[in-house]
Coordinates of C-alpha atoms in Angstrom, one line a residue:
X1 CA 9.2 -21.7 8.9
X2 CA 12.9 -21.7 8.2
X3 CA 16.1 -20.1 9.4
X4 CA 19.3 -20.2 7.5
X5 CA 22.4 -18.3 6.4
X6 CA 22.6 -16.7 3.0
X7 CA 25.1 -14.4 1.3
X8 CA 24.7 -11.5 -1.0
X9 CA 21.9 -12.3 -3.5
X10 CA 21.9 -11.7 -7.3
X11 CA 19.1 -12.4 -9.6
X12 CA 19.5 -15.9 -11.0
X13 CA 20.6 -15.7 -14.6
X14 CA 19.7 -11.9 -14.8
X15 CA 22.8 -10.3 -13.2
X16 CA 20.6 -8.0 -11.0
X17 CA 22.2 -7.3 -7.7
X18 CA 19.5 -7.1 -5.1
X19 CA 21.9 -6.3 -2.2
X20 CA 21.8 -2.4 -2.5
X21 CA 18.0 -2.4 -2.3
X22 CA 18.0 -4.9 0.5
X23 CA 20.5 -3.0 2.6
X24 CA 18.5 0.2 2.1
X25 CA 15.3 -1.5 3.1
X26 CA 17.0 -2.9 6.3
X27 CA 19.1 0.1 7.3
X28 CA 17.1 3.2 6.2
X29 CA 13.5 1.9 6.2
X30 CA 13.5 -0.9 8.7
X31 CA 16.4 0.7 10.8
X32 CA 17.3 -2.9 12.1
X33 CA 19.4 -2.7 15.2
X34 CA 21.8 -5.4 16.6
X35 CA 19.9 -8.0 18.4
X36 CA 16.4 -7.1 17.1
X37 CA 14.1 -9.9 16.2
X38 CA 13.5 -9.7 12.4
X39 CA 10.9 -11.8 10.7
X40 CA 10.8 -12.2 7.0
X41 CA 7.6 -13.7 5.6
X42 CA 7.8 -14.9 2.0
X43 CA 6.3 -17.5 -0.3
X44 CA 8.1 -19.8 -2.8
X45 CA 7.9 -17.3 -5.7
X46 CA 9.6 -14.5 -3.8
X47 CA 12.4 -16.2 -2.0
X48 CA 15.2 -14.3 -3.8
X49 CA 13.9 -11.0 -2.2
X50 CA 13.5 -12.7 1.2
X51 CA 17.1 -14.0 1.0
X52 CA 18.5 -10.6 0.1
X53 CA 16.7 -8.9 2.9
X54 CA 17.5 -11.6 5.4
X55 CA 21.2 -11.4 4.5
X56 CA 21.2 -7.6 5.0
X57 CA 19.3 -7.9 8.3
X58 CA 21.9 -10.4 9.6
X59 CA 24.7 -8.0 8.4
X60 CA 23.0 -5.3 10.5
X61 CA 23.0 -7.7 13.5
X62 CA 19.4 -8.7 13.5
X63 CA 18.2 -12.0 14.8
X64 CA 16.5 -13.2 11.7
X65 CA 13.8 -15.8 11.0
X66 CA 12.6 -16.5 7.5
X67 CA 9.0 -17.9 7.3
X68 CA 8.1 -19.5 4.0
X69 CA 4.3 -19.8 3.6
X70 CA 2.3 -21.3 0.7
X71 CA 1.3 -18.8 -2.0
X72 CA -1.9 -17.2 -0.9
X73 CA -5.0 -17.7 -3.0
X74 CA -6.1 -14.0 -2.7
X75 CA -5.1 -10.8 -1.0
X76 CA -5.9 -10.7 2.6
X77 CA -5.8 -14.5 3.2
X78 CA -4.4 -15.2 6.6
X79 CA -0.9 -16.7 7.0
X80 CA -0.7 -20.0 8.8
X81 CA -1.0 -19.8 12.6
X82 CA 2.7 -20.4 13.4
X83 CA 3.7 -17.7 11.1
X84 CA 1.1 -15.3 12.7
X85 CA 2.7 -16.1 16.1
X86 CA 6.2 -15.4 14.8
X87 CA 5.0 -12.1 13.4
X88 CA 3.6 -11.1 16.7
X89 CA 7.0 -11.6 18.3
X90 CA 9.0 -9.6 15.7
X91 CA 10.5 -6.2 16.2
X92 CA 10.8 -5.7 12.5
X93 CA 8.8 -7.6 9.7
X94 CA 9.5 -7.7 6.0
X95 CA 6.9 -9.2 3.8
X96 CA 8.2 -10.1 0.3
X97 CA 5.1 -12.1 -0.8
X98 CA 3.4 -12.3 -4.3
X99 CA -0.1 -12.0 -2.7
X100 CA -0.7 -9.4 0.0
X101 CA -0.9 -10.4 3.7
X102 CA -1.2 -6.7 4.7
X103 CA -4.9 -6.5 5.4
X104 CA -4.9 -9.6 7.7
X105 CA -5.6 -10.1 11.4
X106 CA -2.1 -11.5 11.8
X107 CA -0.6 -8.2 10.5
X108 CA -2.9 -6.2 12.7
X109 CA -1.8 -8.2 15.8
X110 CA 1.8 -7.8 14.9
X111 CA 1.3 -4.0 14.6
X112 CA -0.6 -3.9 18.0
X113 CA 2.5 -5.7 19.5
X114 CA 4.8 -2.9 18.3
X115 CA 6.3 -4.4 15.2
X116 CA 7.8 -2.1 12.5
X117 CA 6.6 -3.4 9.1
X118 CA 8.1 -3.0 5.7
X119 CA 5.7 -4.3 3.2
X120 CA 7.2 -5.8 0.0
X121 CA 4.1 -7.2 -1.7
X122 CA 4.7 -8.2 -5.3
X123 CA 8.3 -6.9 -5.3
X124 CA 10.1 -7.1 -8.6
X125 CA 13.7 -6.4 -9.7
X126 CA 12.5 -3.1 -11.1
X127 CA 11.2 -2.0 -7.7
X128 CA 14.3 -3.3 -5.9
X129 CA 16.5 -1.3 -8.1
X130 CA 14.3 1.8 -8.6
X131 CA 15.2 5.4 -7.8
X132 CA 12.0 5.4 -5.7
X133 CA 13.8 3.1 -3.2
X134 CA 17.5 3.8 -3.8
X135 CA 17.5 7.6 -4.2
X136 CA 14.5 8.9 -2.2
X137 CA 15.2 11.0 1.0
X138 CA 12.5 9.4 3.1
X139 CA 13.3 11.6 6.1
X140 CA 13.0 14.8 3.9
X141 CA 9.5 13.8 2.8
X142 CA 8.3 13.1 6.4
X143 CA 7.3 16.7 7.2
X144 CA 4.9 17.1 4.3
X145 CA 3.5 13.7 5.2
X146 CA 2.7 14.7 8.7
X147 CA 1.2 18.0 7.6
X148 CA -1.2 16.5 5.2
X149 CA -2.0 13.8 7.8
X150 CA -2.8 16.4 10.4
X151 CA -5.3 18.1 7.9
X152 CA -7.1 14.7 7.5
X153 CA -7.1 13.9 11.2
X154 CA -8.4 17.3 12.2
X155 CA -10.9 17.5 9.3
X156 CA -14.6 16.5 9.1
X157 CA -15.3 16.2 5.4
X158 CA -13.4 15.7 2.1
X159 CA -14.2 16.5 -1.5
X160 CA -12.1 14.9 -4.2
X161 CA -12.2 16.1 -7.8
X162 CA -10.1 15.6 -10.9
X163 CA -9.9 16.9 -14.5
X164 CA -11.5 13.7 -15.8
X165 CA -14.7 14.3 -13.9
X166 CA -14.2 12.7 -10.5
X167 CA -16.4 14.3 -7.8
X168 CA -16.6 12.4 -4.5
X169 CA -17.6 13.6 -1.1
X170 CA -17.2 11.7 2.2
X171 CA -16.9 12.3 5.9
X172 CA -13.7 11.8 8.0
X173 CA -14.7 13.1 11.3
X174 CA -13.1 11.0 14.0
X175 CA -10.7 9.3 11.6
X176 CA -7.0 9.3 12.3
X177 CA -4.8 9.6 9.1
X178 CA -2.2 6.9 8.4
X179 CA 1.1 8.7 7.7
X180 CA 3.4 6.3 5.8
X181 CA 6.7 8.0 5.7
X182 CA 8.3 4.6 5.1
X183 CA 10.5 5.0 8.2
X184 CA 8.0 3.2 10.5
X185 CA 7.8 3.6 14.2
X186 CA 6.6 0.7 16.4
X187 CA 3.1 -0.3 15.3
X188 CA 3.4 1.3 11.9
X189 CA 3.4 0.0 8.3
X190 CA 5.8 1.1 5.6
X191 CA 4.7 0.1 2.0
X192 CA 8.2 0.8 0.7
X193 CA 8.8 2.7 -1.6
X194 CA 5.2 4.1 -1.7
X195 CA 5.3 7.2 0.5
X196 CA 1.7 8.0 1.2
X197 CA -0.9 9.5 3.6
X198 CA -4.2 7.8 3.7
X199 CA -7.5 8.2 5.5
X200 CA -10.5 6.0 5.9
X201 CA -13.9 7.6 5.0
X202 CA -16.7 7.3 7.6
X203 CA -18.4 4.1 6.7
X204 CA -21.4 4.7 4.4
X205 CA -20.6 8.3 3.8
X206 CA -19.0 8.3 0.3
X207 CA -21.2 9.7 -2.5
X208 CA -20.4 10.7 -6.0
X209 CA -18.4 9.7 -9.0
X210 CA -14.9 8.3 -9.4
X211 CA -12.9 8.2 -12.7
X212 CA -9.6 6.2 -12.5
X213 CA -7.3 6.9 -15.4
X214 CA -3.8 5.8 -14.1
X215 CA -3.6 2.2 -12.9
X216 CA -5.0 -0.7 -11.0
X217 CA -1.8 -2.4 -9.9
X218 CA -3.4 -5.6 -8.9
X219 CA -4.6 -8.8 -10.6
X220 CA -2.4 -8.2 -13.6
X221 CA -4.4 -5.2 -14.6
X222 CA -1.7 -2.5 -14.4
X223 CA -1.7 0.8 -16.3
X224 CA -5.1 1.6 -17.6
X225 CA -5.8 1.5 -21.3
X226 CA -9.1 3.5 -20.8
X227 CA -10.7 5.0 -17.7
X228 CA -12.8 3.0 -15.2
X229 CA -15.8 5.0 -14.2
X230 CA -17.6 4.3 -10.8
X231 CA -20.8 5.5 -9.3
X232 CA -20.8 5.7 -5.5
X233 CA -23.7 5.7 -3.2
X234 CA -24.0 5.1 0.6
X235 CA -20.2 4.4 0.9
X236 CA -19.9 1.8 -1.9
X237 CA -19.4 1.4 -5.6
X238 CA -22.7 0.6 -7.1
X239 CA -21.7 0.7 -10.8
X240 CA -18.4 0.2 -12.5
X241 CA -18.0 0.7 -16.3
X242 CA -15.3 1.2 -18.9
X243 CA -13.4 -1.2 -21.0
X244 CA -12.1 -4.8 -20.6
X245 CA -10.1 -3.9 -17.6
X246 CA -13.2 -2.5 -15.8
X247 CA -15.2 -5.6 -16.7
X248 CA -12.5 -7.9 -15.5
X249 CA -12.2 -6.1 -12.1
X250 CA -15.9 -5.9 -11.6
X251 CA -16.5 -9.5 -12.3
X252 CA -13.6 -10.5 -10.1
X253 CA -15.2 -8.5 -7.2
X254 CA -18.6 -9.9 -7.8
X255 CA -17.3 -13.4 -7.7
X256 CA -16.8 -13.2 -3.9
X257 CA -20.5 -12.6 -3.4
X258 CA -19.8 -10.1 -0.7
X259 CA -20.9 -6.5 -1.1
X260 CA -18.2 -5.3 1.1
X261 CA -15.7 -5.8 -1.7
X262 CA -17.1 -2.6 -3.2
X263 CA -16.8 -0.5 0.0
X264 CA -14.9 2.8 -0.4
X265 CA -12.3 2.1 2.1
X266 CA -9.5 4.6 1.7
X267 CA -8.3 7.8 0.2
X268 CA -4.5 7.6 -0.3
X269 CA -2.2 10.4 -1.6
X270 CA 1.2 9.4 -3.3
X271 CA 4.2 11.5 -2.1
X272 CA 7.3 9.9 -3.4
X273 CA 9.0 12.3 -5.8
X274 CA 11.1 9.5 -7.5
X275 CA 8.2 7.0 -8.0
X276 CA 7.1 6.3 -11.5
X277 CA 3.8 4.7 -12.8
X278 CA 4.8 1.2 -13.8
X279 CA 1.7 -0.9 -13.0
X280 CA 3.5 -2.3 -9.9
X281 CA 1.5 -1.6 -6.7
X282 CA 4.2 -0.4 -4.2
X283 CA 5.7 2.1 -6.7
X284 CA 2.4 3.3 -8.4
X285 CA 0.8 4.2 -5.2
X286 CA 3.6 6.5 -4.2
X287 CA 3.6 8.6 -7.5
X288 CA 3.2 12.3 -6.8
X289 CA 0.3 13.7 -8.8
X290 CA -1.9 10.6 -8.1
X291 CA -4.3 9.5 -5.5
X292 CA -5.7 6.0 -5.0
X293 CA -9.1 4.9 -3.7
X294 CA -8.9 1.7 -1.8
X295 CA -12.0 -0.6 -2.0
X296 CA -12.9 -3.5 0.2
X297 CA -11.4 -4.0 3.7
X298 CA -10.8 -0.9 5.8
X299 CA -10.2 -2.6 9.1
X300 CA -6.4 -2.7 8.8
X301 CA -6.4 1.1 8.1
X302 CA -8.6 2.0 11.1
X303 CA -12.1 1.4 9.7
X304 CA -14.8 -1.2 10.5
X305 CA -15.2 -3.1 7.3
X306 CA -13.7 -6.6 6.8
X307 CA -13.9 -7.9 3.2
X308 CA -12.2 -10.7 1.3
X309 CA -10.2 -8.1 -0.7
X310 CA -8.6 -4.7 -0.7
X311 CA -7.5 -3.2 -4.1
X312 CA -6.4 0.3 -5.0
X313 CA -7.5 2.3 -8.0
X314 CA -5.4 5.2 -9.1
X315 CA -6.2 8.5 -10.8
X316 CA -4.1 11.5 -12.0
X317 CA -4.2 15.2 -11.1
X318 CA -6.3 15.2 -7.9
X319 CA -7.7 18.2 -6.0
X320 CA -8.5 17.4 -2.4
X321 CA -10.4 19.8 -0.2
X322 CA -10.8 19.3 3.5
X323 CA -13.7 21.2 5.1
X324 CA -13.6 23.5 2.0
X325 CA -9.8 24.2 2.1
X326 CA -7.7 22.8 -0.8
X327 CA -4.9 20.7 0.8
X328 CA -3.6 19.0 -2.4
X329 CA -3.7 20.0 -6.0
X330 CA -2.0 17.8 -8.6
X331 CA 1.6 17.3 -7.3
X332 CA 1.5 20.1 -4.8
X333 CA 0.6 19.8 -1.1
X334 CA -0.8 23.1 0.1
X335 CA -0.7 22.8 3.8

């Protein structure tokens, strides 16, 4: 854990000014106020982004602590206990880390304590300077996010289809949608710049077929060369086929020896009009005209399953029906 003063940050040798993106994260998304406790959690590979955000937060009057943790071995690995304690005391948290700490008990505890969290997992210069961050009117998108979220929260069942042949059904009765406007209130996550609404299927309820044709922005997989086809029974993926990318992902998940890694944990809908498919998680998952299915841990999103992993797989041109009513078709929200 460290705390020190830094100035405006430019990419070493690259001439990329990270300050505009950092200021937007701090002022528009994090809404840091003078005197607020700001905790920036980073690892040695992502310190440039941490320093940029820390400088912008100090400029806004925040009381900033930067916590440098060892690079995690896998997504969902807990941060060290002293860092978890610092997170629990933060009013605003920024997490520029290479490997995700979002689906952890430490993050859940920070949210329960009222933190506003801006997730910055695997940030790159491209994301930090992207129109998805710098040009998007996050407040303007909030209304459509809340309307779609209300449809999920009030609904009992979902059917997801796509032109490629996806046809998945699952229950959502009793689930509360996560509305990620990227202007978080206390206790909320903001995976900036990924504007999305997501909901957790009732555990064990998902049945059908999934065909992913956009990206898997984890593990270096990125934009898909050929579709990944998944059979789903009793709430979990029971078969995963396709090309080399599908084989790599399946073998990685099998290596944990935990069937929960294949749990259908989330349906997420991308709602950032300026996001582009790049193979980078926090931009891909906000692309309008895509949805993602999260597999693995659902606990952080409001479910019951705790797994060693949580990865999202994306497809194009979804149609989503809640209780028989179409609420999303391709890029258009119909509620």
